[in-house]
C-alpha positions as semicolon CSV with decimal commas, in nm:
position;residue;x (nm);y (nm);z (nm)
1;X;-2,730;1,204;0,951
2;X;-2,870;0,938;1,188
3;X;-2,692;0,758;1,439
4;X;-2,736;0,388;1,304
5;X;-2,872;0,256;1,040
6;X;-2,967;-0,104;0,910
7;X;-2,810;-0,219;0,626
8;X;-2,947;-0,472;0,432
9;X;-2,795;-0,827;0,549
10;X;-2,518;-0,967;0,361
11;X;-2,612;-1,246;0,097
12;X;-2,956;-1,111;0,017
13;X;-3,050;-1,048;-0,340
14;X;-3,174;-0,702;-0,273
15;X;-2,782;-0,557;-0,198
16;X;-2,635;-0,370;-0,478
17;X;-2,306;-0,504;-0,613
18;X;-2,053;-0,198;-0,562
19;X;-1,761;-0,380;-0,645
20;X;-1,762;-0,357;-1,032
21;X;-1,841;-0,027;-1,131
22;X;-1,630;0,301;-1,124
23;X;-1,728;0,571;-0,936
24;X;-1,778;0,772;-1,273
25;X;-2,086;0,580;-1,337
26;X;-2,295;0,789;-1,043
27;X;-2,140;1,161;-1,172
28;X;-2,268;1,130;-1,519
29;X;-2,289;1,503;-1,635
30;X;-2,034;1,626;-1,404
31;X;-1,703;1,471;-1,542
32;X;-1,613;1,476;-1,896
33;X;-1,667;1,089;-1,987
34;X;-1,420;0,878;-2,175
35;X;-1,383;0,831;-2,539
36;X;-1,589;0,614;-2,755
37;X;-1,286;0,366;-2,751
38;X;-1,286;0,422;-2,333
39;X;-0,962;0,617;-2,313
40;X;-0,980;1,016;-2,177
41;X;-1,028;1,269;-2,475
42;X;-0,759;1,430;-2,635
43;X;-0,890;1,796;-2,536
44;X;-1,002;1,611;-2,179
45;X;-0,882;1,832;-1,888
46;X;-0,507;1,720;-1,748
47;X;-0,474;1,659;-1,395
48;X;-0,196;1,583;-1,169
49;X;-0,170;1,347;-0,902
50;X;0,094;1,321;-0,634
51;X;0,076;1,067;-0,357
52;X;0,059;0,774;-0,653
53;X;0,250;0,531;-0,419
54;X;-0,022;0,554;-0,123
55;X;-0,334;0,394;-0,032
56;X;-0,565;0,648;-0,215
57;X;-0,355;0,772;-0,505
58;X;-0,342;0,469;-0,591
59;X;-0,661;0,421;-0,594
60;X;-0,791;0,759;-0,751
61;X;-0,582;0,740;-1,107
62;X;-0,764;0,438;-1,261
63;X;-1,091;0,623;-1,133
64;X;-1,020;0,980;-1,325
65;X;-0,936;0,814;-1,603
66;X;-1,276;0,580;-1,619
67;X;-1,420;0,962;-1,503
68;X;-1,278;1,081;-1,901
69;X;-0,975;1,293;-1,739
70;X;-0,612;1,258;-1,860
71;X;-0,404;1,222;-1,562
72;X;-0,033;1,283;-1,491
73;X;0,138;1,080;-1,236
74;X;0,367;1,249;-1,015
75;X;0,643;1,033;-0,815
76;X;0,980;1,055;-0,648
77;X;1,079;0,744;-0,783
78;X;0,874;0,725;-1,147
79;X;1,012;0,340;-1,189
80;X;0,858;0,200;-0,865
81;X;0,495;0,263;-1,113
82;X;0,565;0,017;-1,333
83;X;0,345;-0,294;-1,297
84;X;0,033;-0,133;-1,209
85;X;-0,306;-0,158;-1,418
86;X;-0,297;0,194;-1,539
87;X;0,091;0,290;-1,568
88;X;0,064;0,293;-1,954
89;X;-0,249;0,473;-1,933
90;X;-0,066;0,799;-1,797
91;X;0,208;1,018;-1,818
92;X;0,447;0,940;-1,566
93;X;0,676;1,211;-1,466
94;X;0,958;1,230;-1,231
95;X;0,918;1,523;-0,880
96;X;0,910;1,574;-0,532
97;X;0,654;1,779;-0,438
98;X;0,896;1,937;-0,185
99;X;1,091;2,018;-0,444
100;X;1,035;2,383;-0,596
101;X;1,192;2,354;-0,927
102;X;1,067;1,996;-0,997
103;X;0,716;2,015;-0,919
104;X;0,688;2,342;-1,089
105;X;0,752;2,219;-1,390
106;X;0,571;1,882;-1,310
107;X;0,268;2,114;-1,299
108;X;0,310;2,305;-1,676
109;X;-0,027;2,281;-1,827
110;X;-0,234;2,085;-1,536
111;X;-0,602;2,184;-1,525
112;X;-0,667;2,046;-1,125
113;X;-0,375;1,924;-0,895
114;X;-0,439;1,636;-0,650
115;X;-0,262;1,722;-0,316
116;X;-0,273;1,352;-0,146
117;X;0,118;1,371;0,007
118;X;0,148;1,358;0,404
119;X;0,420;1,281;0,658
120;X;0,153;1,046;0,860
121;X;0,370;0,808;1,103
122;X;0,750;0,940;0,960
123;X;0,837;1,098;1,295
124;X;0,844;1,370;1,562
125;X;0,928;1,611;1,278
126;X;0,614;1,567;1,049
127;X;0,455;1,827;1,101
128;X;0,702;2,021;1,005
129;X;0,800;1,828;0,654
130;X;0,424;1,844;0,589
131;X;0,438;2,246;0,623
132;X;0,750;2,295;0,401
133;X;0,591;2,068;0,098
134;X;0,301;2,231;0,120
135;X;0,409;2,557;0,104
136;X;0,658;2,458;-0,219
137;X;0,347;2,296;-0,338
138;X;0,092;2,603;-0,319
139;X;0,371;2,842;-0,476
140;X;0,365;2,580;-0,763
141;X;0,015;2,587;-0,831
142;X;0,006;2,931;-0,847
143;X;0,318;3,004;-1,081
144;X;0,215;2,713;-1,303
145;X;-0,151;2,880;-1,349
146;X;-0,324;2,530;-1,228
147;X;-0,696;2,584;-1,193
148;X;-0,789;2,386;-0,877
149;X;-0,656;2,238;-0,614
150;X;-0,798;1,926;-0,466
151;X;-0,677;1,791;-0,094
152;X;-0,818;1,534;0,108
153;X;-0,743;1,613;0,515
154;X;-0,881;1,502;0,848
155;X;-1,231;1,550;0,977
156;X;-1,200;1,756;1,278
157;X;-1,408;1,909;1,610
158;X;-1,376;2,310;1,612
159;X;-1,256;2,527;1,922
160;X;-1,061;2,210;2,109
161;X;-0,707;2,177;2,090
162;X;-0,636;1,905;1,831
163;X;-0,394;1,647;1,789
164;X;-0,084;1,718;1,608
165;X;-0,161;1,471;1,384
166;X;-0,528;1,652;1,266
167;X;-0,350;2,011;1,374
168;X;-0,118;1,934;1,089
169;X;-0,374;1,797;0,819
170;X;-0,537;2,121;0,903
171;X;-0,265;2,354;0,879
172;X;-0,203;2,210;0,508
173;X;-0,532;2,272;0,400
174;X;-0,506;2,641;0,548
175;X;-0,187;2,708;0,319
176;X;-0,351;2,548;0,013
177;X;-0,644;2,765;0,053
178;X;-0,436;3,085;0,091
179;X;-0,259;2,994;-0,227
180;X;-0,454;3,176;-0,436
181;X;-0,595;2,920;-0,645
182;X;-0,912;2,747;-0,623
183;X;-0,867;2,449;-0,366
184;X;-1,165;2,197;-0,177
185;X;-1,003;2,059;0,115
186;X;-1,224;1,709;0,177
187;X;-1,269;1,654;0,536
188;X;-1,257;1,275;0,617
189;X;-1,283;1,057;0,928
190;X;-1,224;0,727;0,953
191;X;-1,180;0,575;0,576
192;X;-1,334;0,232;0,554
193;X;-1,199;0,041;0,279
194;X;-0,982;-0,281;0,244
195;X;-0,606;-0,205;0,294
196;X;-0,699;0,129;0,505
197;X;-0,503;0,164;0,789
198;X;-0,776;0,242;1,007
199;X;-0,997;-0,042;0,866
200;X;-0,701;-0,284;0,935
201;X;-0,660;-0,177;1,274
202;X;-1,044;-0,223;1,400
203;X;-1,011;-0,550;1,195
204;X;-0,758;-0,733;1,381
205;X;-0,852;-0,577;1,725
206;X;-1,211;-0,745;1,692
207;X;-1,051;-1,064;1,509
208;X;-0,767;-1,117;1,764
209;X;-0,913;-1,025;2,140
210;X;-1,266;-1,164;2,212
211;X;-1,201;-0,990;2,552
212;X;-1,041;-0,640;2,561
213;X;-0,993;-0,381;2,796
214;X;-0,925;-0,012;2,586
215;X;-0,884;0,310;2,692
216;X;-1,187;0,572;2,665
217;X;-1,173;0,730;2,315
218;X;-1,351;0,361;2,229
219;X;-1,684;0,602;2,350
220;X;-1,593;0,891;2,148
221;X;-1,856;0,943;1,808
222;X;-1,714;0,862;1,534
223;X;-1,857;0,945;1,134
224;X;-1,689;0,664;0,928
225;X;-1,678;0,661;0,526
226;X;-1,621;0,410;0,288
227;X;-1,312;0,474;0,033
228;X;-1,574;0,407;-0,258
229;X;-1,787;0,759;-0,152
230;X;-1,413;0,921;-0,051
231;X;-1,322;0,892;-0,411
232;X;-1,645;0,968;-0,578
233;X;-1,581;1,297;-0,345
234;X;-1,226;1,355;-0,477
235;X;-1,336;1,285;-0,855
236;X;-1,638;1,526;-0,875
237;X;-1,460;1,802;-0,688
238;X;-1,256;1,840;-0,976
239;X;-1,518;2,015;-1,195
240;X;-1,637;2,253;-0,887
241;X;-1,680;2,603;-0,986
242;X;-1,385;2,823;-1,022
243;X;-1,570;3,089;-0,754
244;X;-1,572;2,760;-0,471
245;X;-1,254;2,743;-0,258
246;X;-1,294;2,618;0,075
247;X;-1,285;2,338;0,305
248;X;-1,574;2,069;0,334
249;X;-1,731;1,840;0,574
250;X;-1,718;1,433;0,428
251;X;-1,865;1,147;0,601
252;X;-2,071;0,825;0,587
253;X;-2,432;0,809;0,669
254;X;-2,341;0,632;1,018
255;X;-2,264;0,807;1,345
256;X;-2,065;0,532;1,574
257;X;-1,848;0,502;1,846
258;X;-1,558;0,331;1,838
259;X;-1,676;0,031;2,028
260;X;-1,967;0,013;1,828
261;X;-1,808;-0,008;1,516
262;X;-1,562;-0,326;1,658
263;X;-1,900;-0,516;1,764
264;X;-2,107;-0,453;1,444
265;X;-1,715;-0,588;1,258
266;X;-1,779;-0,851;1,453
267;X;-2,129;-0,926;1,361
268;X;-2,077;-0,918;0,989
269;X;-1,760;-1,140;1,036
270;X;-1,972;-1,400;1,235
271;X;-1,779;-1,342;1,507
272;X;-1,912;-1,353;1,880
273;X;-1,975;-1,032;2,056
274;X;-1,696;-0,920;2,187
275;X;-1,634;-0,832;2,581
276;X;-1,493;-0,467;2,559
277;X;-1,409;-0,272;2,925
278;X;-1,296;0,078;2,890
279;X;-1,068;0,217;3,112
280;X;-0,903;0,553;3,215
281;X;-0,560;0,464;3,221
282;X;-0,467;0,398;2,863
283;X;-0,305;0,717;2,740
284;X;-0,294;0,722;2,345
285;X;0,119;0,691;2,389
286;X;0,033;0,365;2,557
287;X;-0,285;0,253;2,326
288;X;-0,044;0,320;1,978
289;X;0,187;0,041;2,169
290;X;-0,121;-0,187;2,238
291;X;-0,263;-0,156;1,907
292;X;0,101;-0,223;1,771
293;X;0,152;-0,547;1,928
294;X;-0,189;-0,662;1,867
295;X;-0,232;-0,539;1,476
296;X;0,004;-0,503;1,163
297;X;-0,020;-0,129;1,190
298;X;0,308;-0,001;1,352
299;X;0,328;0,245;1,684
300;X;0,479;0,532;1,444
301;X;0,131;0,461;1,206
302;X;-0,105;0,368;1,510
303;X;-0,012;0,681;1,745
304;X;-0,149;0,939;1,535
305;X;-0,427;0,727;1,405
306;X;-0,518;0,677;1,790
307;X;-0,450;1,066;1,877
308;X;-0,703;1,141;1,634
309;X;-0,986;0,879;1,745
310;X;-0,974;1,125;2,094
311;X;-1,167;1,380;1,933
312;X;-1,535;1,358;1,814
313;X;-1,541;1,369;1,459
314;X;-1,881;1,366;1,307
315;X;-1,990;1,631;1,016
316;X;-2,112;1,986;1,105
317;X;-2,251;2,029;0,750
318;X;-2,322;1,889;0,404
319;X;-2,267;2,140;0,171
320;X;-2,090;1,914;-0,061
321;X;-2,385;1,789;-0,218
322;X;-2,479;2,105;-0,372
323;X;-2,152;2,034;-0,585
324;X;-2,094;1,647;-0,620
325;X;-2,468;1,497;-0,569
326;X;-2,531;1,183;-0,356
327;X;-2,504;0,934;-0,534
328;X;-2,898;0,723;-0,653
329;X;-2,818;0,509;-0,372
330;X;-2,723;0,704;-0,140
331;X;-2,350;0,706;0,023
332;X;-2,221;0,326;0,162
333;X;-2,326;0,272;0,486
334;X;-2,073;0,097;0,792
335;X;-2,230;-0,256;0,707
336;X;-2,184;-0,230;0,331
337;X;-1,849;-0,111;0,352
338;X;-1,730;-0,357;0,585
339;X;-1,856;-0,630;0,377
340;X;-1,716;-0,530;0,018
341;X;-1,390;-0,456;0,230
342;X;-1,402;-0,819;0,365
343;X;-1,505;-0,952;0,017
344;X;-1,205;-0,710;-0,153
345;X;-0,934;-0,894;0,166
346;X;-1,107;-1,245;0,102
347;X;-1,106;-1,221;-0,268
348;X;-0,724;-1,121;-0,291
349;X;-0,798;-0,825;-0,505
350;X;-0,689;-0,558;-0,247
351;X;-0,584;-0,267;-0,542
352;X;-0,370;-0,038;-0,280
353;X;-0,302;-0,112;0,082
354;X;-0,175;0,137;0,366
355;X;0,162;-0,024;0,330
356;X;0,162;0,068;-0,048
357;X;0,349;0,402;0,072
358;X;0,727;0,350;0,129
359;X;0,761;0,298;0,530
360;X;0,977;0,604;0,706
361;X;1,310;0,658;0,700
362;X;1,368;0,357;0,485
363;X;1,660;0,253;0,313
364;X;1,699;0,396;-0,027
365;X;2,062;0,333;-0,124
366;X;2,132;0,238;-0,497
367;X;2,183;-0,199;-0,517
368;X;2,553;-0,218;-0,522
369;X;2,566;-0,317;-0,906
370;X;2,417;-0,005;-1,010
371;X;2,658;0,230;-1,129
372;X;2,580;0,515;-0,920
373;X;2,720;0,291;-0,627
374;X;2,920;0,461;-0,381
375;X;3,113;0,161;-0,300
376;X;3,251;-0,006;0,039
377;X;3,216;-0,330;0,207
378;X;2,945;-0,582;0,049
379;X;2,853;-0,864;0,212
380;X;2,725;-1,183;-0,006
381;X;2,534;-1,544;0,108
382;X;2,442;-1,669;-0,242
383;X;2,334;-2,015;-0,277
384;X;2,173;-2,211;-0,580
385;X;2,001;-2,547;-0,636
386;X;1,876;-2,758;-0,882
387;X;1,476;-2,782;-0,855
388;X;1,288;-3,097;-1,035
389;X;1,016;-2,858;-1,100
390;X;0,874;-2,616;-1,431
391;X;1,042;-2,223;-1,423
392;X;0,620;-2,226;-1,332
393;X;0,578;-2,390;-1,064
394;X;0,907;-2,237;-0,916
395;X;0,820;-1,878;-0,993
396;X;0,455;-1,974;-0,784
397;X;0,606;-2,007;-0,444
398;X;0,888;-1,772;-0,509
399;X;0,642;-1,495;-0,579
400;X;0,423;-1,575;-0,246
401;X;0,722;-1,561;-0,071
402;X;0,601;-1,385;0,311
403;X;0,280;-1,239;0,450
404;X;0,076;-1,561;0,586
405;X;0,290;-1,849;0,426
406;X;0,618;-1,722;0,595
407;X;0,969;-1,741;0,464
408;X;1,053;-2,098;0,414
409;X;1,273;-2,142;0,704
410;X;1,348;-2,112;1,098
411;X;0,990;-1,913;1,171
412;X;1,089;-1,812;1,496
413;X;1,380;-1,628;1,405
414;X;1,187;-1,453;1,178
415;X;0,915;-1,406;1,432
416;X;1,227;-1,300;1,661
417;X;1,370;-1,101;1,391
418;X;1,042;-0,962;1,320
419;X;0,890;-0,828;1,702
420;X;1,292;-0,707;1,718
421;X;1,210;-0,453;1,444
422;X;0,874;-0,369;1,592
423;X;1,046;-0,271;1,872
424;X;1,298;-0,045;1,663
425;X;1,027;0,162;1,540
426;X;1,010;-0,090;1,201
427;X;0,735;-0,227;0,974
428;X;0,813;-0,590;1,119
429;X;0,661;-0,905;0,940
430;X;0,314;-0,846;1,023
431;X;0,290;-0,593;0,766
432;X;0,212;-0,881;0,561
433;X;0,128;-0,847;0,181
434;X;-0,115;-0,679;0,001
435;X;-0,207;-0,990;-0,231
436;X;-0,098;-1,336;-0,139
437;X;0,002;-1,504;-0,434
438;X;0,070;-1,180;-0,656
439;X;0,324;-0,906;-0,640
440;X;0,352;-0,567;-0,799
441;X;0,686;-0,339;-0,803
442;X;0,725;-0,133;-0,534
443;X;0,441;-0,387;-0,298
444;X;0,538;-0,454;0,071
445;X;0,655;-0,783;0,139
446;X;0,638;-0,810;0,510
447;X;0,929;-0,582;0,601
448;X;1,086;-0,606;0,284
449;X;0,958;-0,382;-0,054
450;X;0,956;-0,540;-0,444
451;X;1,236;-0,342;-0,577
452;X;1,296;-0,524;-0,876
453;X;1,008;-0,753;-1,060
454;X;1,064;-0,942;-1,374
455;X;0,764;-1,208;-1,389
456;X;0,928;-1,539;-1,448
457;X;1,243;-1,470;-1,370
458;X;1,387;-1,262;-1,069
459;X;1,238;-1,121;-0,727
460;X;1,454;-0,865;-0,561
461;X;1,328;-0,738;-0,219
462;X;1,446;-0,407;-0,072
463;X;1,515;-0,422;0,369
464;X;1,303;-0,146;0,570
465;X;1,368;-0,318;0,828
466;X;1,586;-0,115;1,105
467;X;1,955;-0,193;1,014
468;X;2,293;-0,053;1,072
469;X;2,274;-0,096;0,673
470;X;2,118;-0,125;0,355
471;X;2,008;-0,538;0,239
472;X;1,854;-0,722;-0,022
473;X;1,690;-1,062;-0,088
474;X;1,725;-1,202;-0,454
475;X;1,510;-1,499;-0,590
476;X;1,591;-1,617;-0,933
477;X;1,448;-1,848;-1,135
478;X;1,739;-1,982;-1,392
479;X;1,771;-2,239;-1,660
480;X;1,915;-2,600;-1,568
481;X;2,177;-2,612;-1,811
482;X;2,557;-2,627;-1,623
483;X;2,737;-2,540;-1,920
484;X;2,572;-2,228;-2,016
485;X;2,629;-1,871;-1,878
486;X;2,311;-1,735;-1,857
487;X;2,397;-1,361;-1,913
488;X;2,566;-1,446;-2,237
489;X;2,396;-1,331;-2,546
490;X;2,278;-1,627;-2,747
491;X;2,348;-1,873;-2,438
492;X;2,055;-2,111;-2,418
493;X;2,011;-1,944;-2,063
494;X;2,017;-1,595;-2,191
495;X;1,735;-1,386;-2,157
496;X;1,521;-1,431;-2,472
497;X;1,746;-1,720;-2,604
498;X;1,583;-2,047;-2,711
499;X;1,543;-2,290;-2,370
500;X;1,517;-1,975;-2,129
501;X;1,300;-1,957;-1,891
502;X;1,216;-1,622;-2,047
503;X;1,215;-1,727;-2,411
504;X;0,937;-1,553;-2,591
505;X;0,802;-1,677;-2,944
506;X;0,752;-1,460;-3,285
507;X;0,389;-1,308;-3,100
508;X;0,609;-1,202;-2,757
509;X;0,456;-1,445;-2,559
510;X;0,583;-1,689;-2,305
511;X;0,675;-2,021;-2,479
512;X;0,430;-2,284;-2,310
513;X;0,648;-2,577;-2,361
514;X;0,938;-2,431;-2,247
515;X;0,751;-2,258;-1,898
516;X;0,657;-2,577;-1,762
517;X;0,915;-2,825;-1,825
518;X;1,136;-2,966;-1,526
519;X;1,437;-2,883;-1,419
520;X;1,500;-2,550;-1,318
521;X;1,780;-2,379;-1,061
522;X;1,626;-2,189;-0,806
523;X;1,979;-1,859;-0,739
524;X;1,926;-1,692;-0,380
525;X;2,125;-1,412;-0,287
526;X;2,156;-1,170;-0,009
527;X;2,290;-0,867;0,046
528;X;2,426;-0,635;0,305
529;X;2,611;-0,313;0,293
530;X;2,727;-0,195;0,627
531;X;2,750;0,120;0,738
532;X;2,970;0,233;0,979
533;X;3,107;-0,062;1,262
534;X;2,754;-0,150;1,368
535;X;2,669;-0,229;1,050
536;X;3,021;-0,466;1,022
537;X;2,880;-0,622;1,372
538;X;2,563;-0,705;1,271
539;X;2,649;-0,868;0,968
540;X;2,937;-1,068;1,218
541;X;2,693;-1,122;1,492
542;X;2,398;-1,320;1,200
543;X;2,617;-1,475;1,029
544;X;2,652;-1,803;1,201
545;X;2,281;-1,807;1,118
546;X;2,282;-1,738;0,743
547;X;2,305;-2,150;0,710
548;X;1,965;-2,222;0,953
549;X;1,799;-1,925;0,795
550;X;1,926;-1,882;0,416
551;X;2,011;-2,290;0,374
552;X;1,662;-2,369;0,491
553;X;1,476;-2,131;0,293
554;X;1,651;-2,238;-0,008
555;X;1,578;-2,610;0,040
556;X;1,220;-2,593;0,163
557;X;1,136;-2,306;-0,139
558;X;1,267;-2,611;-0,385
559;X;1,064;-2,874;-0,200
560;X;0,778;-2,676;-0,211
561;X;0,843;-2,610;-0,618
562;X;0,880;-2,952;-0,612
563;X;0,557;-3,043;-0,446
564;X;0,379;-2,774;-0,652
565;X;0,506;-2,940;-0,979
566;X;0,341;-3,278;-0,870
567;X;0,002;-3,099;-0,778
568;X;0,025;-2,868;-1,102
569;X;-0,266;-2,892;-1,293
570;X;-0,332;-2,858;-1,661
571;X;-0,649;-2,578;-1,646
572;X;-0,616;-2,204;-1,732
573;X;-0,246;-2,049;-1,747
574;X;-0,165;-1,654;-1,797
575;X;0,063;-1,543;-1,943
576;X;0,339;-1,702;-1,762
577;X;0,213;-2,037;-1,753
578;X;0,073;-1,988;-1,364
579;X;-0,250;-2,029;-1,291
580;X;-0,455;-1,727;-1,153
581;X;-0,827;-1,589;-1,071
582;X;-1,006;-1,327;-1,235
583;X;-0,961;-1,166;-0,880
């Protein structure tokens, strides 16, 4: 491994294009290949993924399938799947890996089982929730006669004591190993890829501070690695042989510090060098709170990302290439992964992000229509207007509600609202989005989560913001017809009725016509179950607000439909009449 390396400079001809391909393309031989018709074999090995909701389970399904593999989807919360590329592609089944009875039976028949579920940024007691589920989770394996195991943990220095952060990803790859069953723990620094927290981080520190003075672990070596050479690593281990079970070394073909990896950002962002002075009195308590402020990764995410940039993490072997062969090319080096990153961010075709993950100690109470409500106070503020714009051009701002174009109304008491819940230990609003115009279920919105998606018609955002309560945001897109009820069957509003906004023709499609002619009523709603007498405060205390904040965002989301019906042009619709890139 050398400690820098050249990559060839953005733009030229010679660079490969990474972007396209699937990782399966480089371990020809290794995994069983898909079927002529490019779906996995019906005899194709079954494996099990947990972690489907974060930034690299995610990421890793539409890759084993492309590899040939049939692939079972394991989630606490099956429904929050649905809208992603591949969910019809796998079995989706309902567990928690901390739960013995359900993942056991999650795991009948499952070849190799992906262990990609941590507790990273939920707390002072994650260490101890990461121990418990892995100890359920190696007892499953075993009982359920799964042939490999296949975790991805933390790169870390040996003989030093480590931060609890690392001492924990280490500790769960110890109890997979002892499980009895085959198991490759993948050893991984820094991940370099767009939507990783750690890439997001040294992003907006470069971006945002031309001048910066950091604490000392900016010196330490890091060995960085790009997501694409993570997952080619988590792919191929799955056919190792049944006599390999232990843990090994991954990393990029770079050796950096920290401070060298912010000015080389910097350079392939076009960015002047930055001025960076280290100094000796920025504890990693105190740098998680800098980085917080400064980035969109919160202080419970950013502490043990920080604790973990203290130690020197570079490889002490290779011995994974005697099992999953570099790849023609050789692995992505720093340059090339920070620009297909910047390309993936620029292009708005970020697949996961680190925010994909539910935040901690959110809010997961059912939506007080559902019938497993338990009742109690319920706050409403629901307002509707008339829009002189198409259901299409209305459904295009609704759905890039947050993130960089904001929330319609008073932006400082978001921003307020926003650095308030920072301080609370919350996701705030710089969380942002993962795509900008597009949404999938289950996608962070700021510090709100897509609970509900029907494309078209309704947007229902989830609060993780800190509250003395559970809330939710509703955006509705409704037909402009007074006298109709829209939830009556056969109503001209009613969902699949003729005039809807939804109304489908004989083929199931959207009906053109229908989509884009004016007017429309834009419904709001919000929200807000208190609990307890600080919730019935707070709900007292922002109240006298709801009209500056809820009034405005209804009126300048309808001028902005309004605008966007004027501007609308007549080129290439999807399916819902709106306009969108290949991206």
């Amino acid at each position: 491994m050398s400690d820098a390396r050249t990559d060839v400079p953005p733009g030229t001809a010679t660079e490969p294009d990474l972007a396209p391909e699937p990782v399966a393309r480089t371990l020809t031989g290794l995994v069983p290949g898909a079927a002529p018709d490019g779906r996995p074999r019906a005899d194709a090995p079954l494996v099990a993924v947990t972690g489907v909701t974060g930034y690299v389970g995610g990421r890793l399904v539409p890759e084993l399938l492309a590899a040939g593999y049939r692939v079972r989807a394991l989630a606490r919360h099956p429904e929050r799947l649905r809208g992603r590329p591949w969910y019809d592609d796998v079995e989706v089944v309902a567990a928690d890996a901390g739960e013995p009875e359900q993942i056991r039976a999650a795991l009948d028949g499952v070849d190799v089982a992906y262990y990609l579920v941590h507790s990273l940024g939920s707390g002072r007691a994650f260490a101890q929730r990461d121990r418990h589920t892995a100890q359920v989770f190696a007892r499953a394996v075993r009982d359920a006669g799964v042939g490999r195991v296949v975790y991805l943990g933390g790169l870390h220095p040996d003989g030093v004591e480590l931060s609890p952060h690392l001492a924990s990803r280490t500790e769960v790859g110890e109890i997979l190993l002892a499980s009895g069953v085959p198991t490759t723990v993948l050893r991984a620094a820094v991940v370099l890829g767009s939507g990783s927290a750690s890439f997001e981080m040294m992003r907006y520190l470069t971006e945002r501070l031309p001048a910066m003075t950091v604490p000392r672990w900016v010196s330490t070596r890091i060995q960085p690695i790009a997501v694409r050479d993570v997952l080619r690593y988590l792919v191929g281990s799955a056919a190792m042989p049944d006599d390999v079970s232990r843990a090994f070394d991954i990393g990029g073909p770079d050796v950096l510090t920290y401070r060298d990896m912010m000015q080389r950002y910097a350079r392939i962002a076009g960015l002047p060098r930055r001025l960076i002075v280290s100094v000796p009195v920025l504890t990693p308590r105190l740098s998680s709170l800098w980085v917080s402020l400064v980035t969109p990764v919160p202080g419970g995410l950013a502490r043990p990302l920080v604790e973990s940039l203290v130690h020197e993490v570079v490889c002490d072997e290779h011995d994974i290439a005697a099992y999953v062969p570099d790849p023609p090319g050789g692995l992505v080096g720093f340059d090339r992964a920070v620009r297909l990153a910047l390309a993936r961010v620029q292009g708005a075709s970020v697949a996961t992000r680190w925010s994909s993950a539910a935040a901690p100690g959110a809010p997961s109470d059912p939506l007080p229509s559902d019938p497993d409500w338990a009742g109690g106070s319920l706050y409403v503020d629901e307002r509707r207007a008339r829009v002189d714009a198409s259901p299409a051009a209305l459904w295009r701002v609704v759905e890039a509600v947050g993130g960089e174009r904001g929330w319609y109304s008073w932006a400082l008491a978001w921003r307020v609202r926003g650095l308030l819940d920072r301080v609370a230990g919350g996701p705030g609003l710089r969380r942002g989005r993962r795509d900008p115009a597009r949404l999938l279920l289950d996608d962070a919105v700021d510090f709100w989560r897509v609970e509900q998606l029907e494309p078209g018609r309704l947007l229902r955002l989830r609060a993780e913001m800190r509250l003395p309560g559970a809330a939710w945001l509703e955006l509705r897109v409704e037909p402009a017809d007074d006298d109709a009820a829209p939830d009556r069957p056969g109503a001209p509003g009613a969902p699949g009725a003729p005039g809807a906004p939804g109304a489908r023709d004989d083929d199931g499609a959207w009906d053109p016509g229908t989509w884009r002619r004016p007017p429309v009523v834009f419904a709001q709603r919000a929200l807000f179950h208190p609990h307890g007498l600080a919730g019935q405060l707070y709900w007292w205390a922002v109240y006298p607000f709801h009209g500056v904040v809820f009034g405005g965002m209804q009126r300048n989301i309808a001028r902005a439909a309004a605008r966007a019906e004027r501007a609308r042009s007549d080129g290439p619709a999807g399916p819902t009449g709106v306009t969108r890139g290949d991206g």
